[in-house]
Coordinates of C-alpha atoms in Angstrom, one line a residue:
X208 CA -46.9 27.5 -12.6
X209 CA -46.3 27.2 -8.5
X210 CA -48.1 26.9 -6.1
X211 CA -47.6 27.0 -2.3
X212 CA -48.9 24.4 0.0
X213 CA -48.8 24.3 4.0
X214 CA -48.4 20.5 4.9
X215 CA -51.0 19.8 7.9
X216 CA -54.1 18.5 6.4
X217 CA -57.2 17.1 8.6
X218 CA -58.0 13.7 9.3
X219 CA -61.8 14.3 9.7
X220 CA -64.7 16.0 7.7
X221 CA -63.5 19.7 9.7
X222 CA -62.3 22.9 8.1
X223 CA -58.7 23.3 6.8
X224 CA -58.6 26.7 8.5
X225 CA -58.6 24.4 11.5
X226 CA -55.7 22.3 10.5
X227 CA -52.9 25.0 10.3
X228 CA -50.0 24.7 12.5
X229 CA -51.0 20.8 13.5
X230 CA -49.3 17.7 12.2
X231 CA -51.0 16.8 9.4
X232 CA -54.4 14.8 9.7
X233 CA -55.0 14.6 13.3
X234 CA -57.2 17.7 13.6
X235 CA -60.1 15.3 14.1
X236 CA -59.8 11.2 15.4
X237 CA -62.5 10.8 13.0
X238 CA -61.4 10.2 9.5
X239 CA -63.2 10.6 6.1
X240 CA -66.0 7.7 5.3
X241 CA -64.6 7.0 2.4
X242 CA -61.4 8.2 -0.2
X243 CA -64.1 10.3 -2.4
X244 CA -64.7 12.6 0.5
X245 CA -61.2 13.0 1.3
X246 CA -60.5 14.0 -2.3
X247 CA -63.8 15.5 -2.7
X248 CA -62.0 18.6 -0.3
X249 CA -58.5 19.1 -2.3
X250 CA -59.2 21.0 -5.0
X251 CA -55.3 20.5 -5.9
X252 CA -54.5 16.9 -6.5
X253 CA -50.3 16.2 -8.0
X254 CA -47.8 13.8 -8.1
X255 CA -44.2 15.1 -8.3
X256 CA -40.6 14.4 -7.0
X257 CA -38.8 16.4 -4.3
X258 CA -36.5 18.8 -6.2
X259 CA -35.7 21.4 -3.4
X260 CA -36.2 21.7 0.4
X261 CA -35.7 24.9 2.7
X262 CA -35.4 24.1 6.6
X263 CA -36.0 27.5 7.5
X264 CA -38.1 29.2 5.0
X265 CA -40.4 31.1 7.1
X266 CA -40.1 32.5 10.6
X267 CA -43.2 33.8 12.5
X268 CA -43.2 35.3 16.0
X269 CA -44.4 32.6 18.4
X270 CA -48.2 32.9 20.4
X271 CA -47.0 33.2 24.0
X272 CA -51.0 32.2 24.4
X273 CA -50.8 28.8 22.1
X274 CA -51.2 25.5 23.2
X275 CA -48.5 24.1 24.0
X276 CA -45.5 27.3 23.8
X277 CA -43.6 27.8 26.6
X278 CA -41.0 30.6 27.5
X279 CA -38.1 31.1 25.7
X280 CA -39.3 29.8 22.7
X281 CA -39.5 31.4 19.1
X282 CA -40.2 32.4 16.6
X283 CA -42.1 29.4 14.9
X284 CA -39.8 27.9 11.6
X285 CA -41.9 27.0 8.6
X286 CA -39.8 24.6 6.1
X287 CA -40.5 23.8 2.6
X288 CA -40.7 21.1 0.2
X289 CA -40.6 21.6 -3.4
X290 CA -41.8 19.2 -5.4
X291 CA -41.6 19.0 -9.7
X292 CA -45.2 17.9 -10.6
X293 CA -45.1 15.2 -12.5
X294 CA -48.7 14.4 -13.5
X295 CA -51.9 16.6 -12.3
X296 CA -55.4 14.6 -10.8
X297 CA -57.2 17.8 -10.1
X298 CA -56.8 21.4 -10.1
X299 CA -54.8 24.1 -11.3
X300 CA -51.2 23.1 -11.8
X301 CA -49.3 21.9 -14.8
X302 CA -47.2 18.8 -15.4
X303 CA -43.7 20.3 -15.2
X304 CA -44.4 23.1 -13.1
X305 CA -43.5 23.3 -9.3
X306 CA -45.3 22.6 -6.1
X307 CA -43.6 24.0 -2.7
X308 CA -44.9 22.3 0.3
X309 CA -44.9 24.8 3.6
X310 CA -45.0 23.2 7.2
X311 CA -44.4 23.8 10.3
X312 CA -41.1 22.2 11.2
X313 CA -40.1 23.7 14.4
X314 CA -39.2 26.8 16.8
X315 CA -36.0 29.0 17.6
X316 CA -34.9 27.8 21.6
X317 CA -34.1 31.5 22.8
X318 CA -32.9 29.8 26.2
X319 CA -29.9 28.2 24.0
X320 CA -27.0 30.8 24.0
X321 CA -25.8 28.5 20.8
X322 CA -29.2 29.3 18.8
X323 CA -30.3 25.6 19.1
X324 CA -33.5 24.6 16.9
X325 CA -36.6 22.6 18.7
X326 CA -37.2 20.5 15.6
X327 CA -40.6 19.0 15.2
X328 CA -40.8 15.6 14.1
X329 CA -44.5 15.2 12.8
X330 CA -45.2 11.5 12.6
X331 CA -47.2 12.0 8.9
X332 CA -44.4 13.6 7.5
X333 CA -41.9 10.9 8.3
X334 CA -42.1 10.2 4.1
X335 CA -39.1 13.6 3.6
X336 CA -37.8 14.0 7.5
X337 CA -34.8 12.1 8.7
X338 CA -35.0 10.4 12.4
X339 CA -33.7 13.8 13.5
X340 CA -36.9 15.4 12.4
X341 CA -34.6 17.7 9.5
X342 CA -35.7 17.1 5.8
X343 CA -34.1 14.6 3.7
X344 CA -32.3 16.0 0.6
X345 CA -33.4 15.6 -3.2
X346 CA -30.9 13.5 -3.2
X347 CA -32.1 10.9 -0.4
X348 CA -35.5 10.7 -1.7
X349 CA -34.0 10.0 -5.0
X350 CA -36.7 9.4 -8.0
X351 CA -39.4 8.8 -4.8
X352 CA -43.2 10.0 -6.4
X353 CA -45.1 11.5 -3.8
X354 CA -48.9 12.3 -4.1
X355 CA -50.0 15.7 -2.7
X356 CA -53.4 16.2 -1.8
X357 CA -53.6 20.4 -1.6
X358 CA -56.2 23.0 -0.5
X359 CA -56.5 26.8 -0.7
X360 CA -54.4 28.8 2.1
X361 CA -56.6 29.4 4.9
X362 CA -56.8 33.2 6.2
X363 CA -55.4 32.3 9.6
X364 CA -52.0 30.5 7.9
X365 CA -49.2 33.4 9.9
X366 CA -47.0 32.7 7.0
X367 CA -46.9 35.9 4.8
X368 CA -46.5 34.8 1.3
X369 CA -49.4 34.7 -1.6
X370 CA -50.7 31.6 -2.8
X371 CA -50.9 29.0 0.2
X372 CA -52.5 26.1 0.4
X373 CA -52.8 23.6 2.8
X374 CA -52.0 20.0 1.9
X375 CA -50.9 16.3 2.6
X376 CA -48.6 13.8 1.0
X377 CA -48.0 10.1 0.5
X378 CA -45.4 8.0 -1.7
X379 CA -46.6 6.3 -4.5
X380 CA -44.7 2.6 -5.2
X381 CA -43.9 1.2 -8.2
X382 CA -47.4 -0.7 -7.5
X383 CA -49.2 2.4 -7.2
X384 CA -49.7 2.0 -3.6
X385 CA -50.0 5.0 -1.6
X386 CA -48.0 4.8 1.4
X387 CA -49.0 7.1 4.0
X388 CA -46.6 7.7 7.4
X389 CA -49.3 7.2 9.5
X390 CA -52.7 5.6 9.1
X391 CA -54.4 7.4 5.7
X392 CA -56.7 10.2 7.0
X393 CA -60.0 8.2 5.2
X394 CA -59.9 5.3 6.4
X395 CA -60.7 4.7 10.2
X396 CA -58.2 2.1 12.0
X397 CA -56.4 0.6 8.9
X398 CA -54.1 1.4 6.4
X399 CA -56.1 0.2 3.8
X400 CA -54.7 -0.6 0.0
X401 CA -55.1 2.6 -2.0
X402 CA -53.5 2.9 -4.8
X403 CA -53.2 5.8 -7.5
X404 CA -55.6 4.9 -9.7
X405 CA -58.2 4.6 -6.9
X406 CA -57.2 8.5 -6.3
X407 CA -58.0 8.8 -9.7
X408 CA -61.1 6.9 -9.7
X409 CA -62.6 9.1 -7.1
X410 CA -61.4 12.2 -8.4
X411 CA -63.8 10.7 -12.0

């Protein structure tokens, strides 16, 4: 089975239709209380390796209203991430299925006469981007488990494909520990030790 997920999650207890187009977590300074709650809101919890990734899957026609666009920018690239589950936590996916991962990952730079790409270098995704902001390859990330935390497209995603979600990801260690690229989105000023089985726990 696959499934579609748009990676900009929210860092506080605010809707997901909120969160799309913004880095992941930081729709809100205010994180969850506690790991339950976070979890408590993705319906879709995996773990899974990066098998695939598409710099440029999506293009959608940039707001000339939105914060922060300027002219001579567009359209809006979304990239993706696929990901072979590995094991499932929660929801509707099956061990050996895949996962694909949607986010925002930059705009077309019109004023460039070469084409140039304003890449987007979102500091929670740092886990599959390079320092240039591009995605790694499979082959970079290797045998890396990630942990994706997924919810159900919201209506105002622009991408036009069926089955979005929203979601968020972390690495898992050999430990367990889930390493976020920023701080984790339920735990307010720390990057507290939380491993898997603590996911799992709260998922219980």
């Amino acid at each position: 089975m696959a499934a579609v997920v748009l990676l900009s999650g929210c860092a506080g207890p605010v809707s997901d239709d909120d969160a799309v187009g913004v880095a992941p977590y930081q729709v809100s300074s205010v994180p969850f209380d506690s790991l339950a709650d976070f979890v408590a809101q993705r319906p879709i919890i995996a773990t899974g390796k990066v098998v695939a990734v598409n710099e440029s899957a999506y293009e959608v026609p940039v707001d000339p209203e939105g914060e922060g666009n300027i002219a001579g920018e567009g359209p809006e690239i979304y990239g993706t991430v696929s990901f072979k589950v590995d094991g499932v936590i929660k929801g509707d996916v099956k061990p050996g299925g895949t996962l694909t991962v949607v986010y925002l990952s930059g705009k077309w730079n019109r004023a460039d006469k070469k084409g140039g790409r304003i890449a987007y270098t979102h500091e929670k995704m740092a886990n599959v981007q390079q320092a240039d902001s591009k995605l790694k390859s499979p082959a970079e990330l290797g045998n890396t488990t990630f942990a994706i935390f997924a919810a159900p497209k919201p209506a105002s995603l622009p991408v036009q494909a069926a089955d979005l979600c929203v979601a968020g990801i972390a690495t898992v260690d050999s430990t367990g520990q889930l390493v976020f690229a920023g701080e984790p989105p339920f735990v307010a000023g720390t990057r507290a030790a939380v491993k898997l089985d603590d996911v799992k726990a709260a998922v219980a």
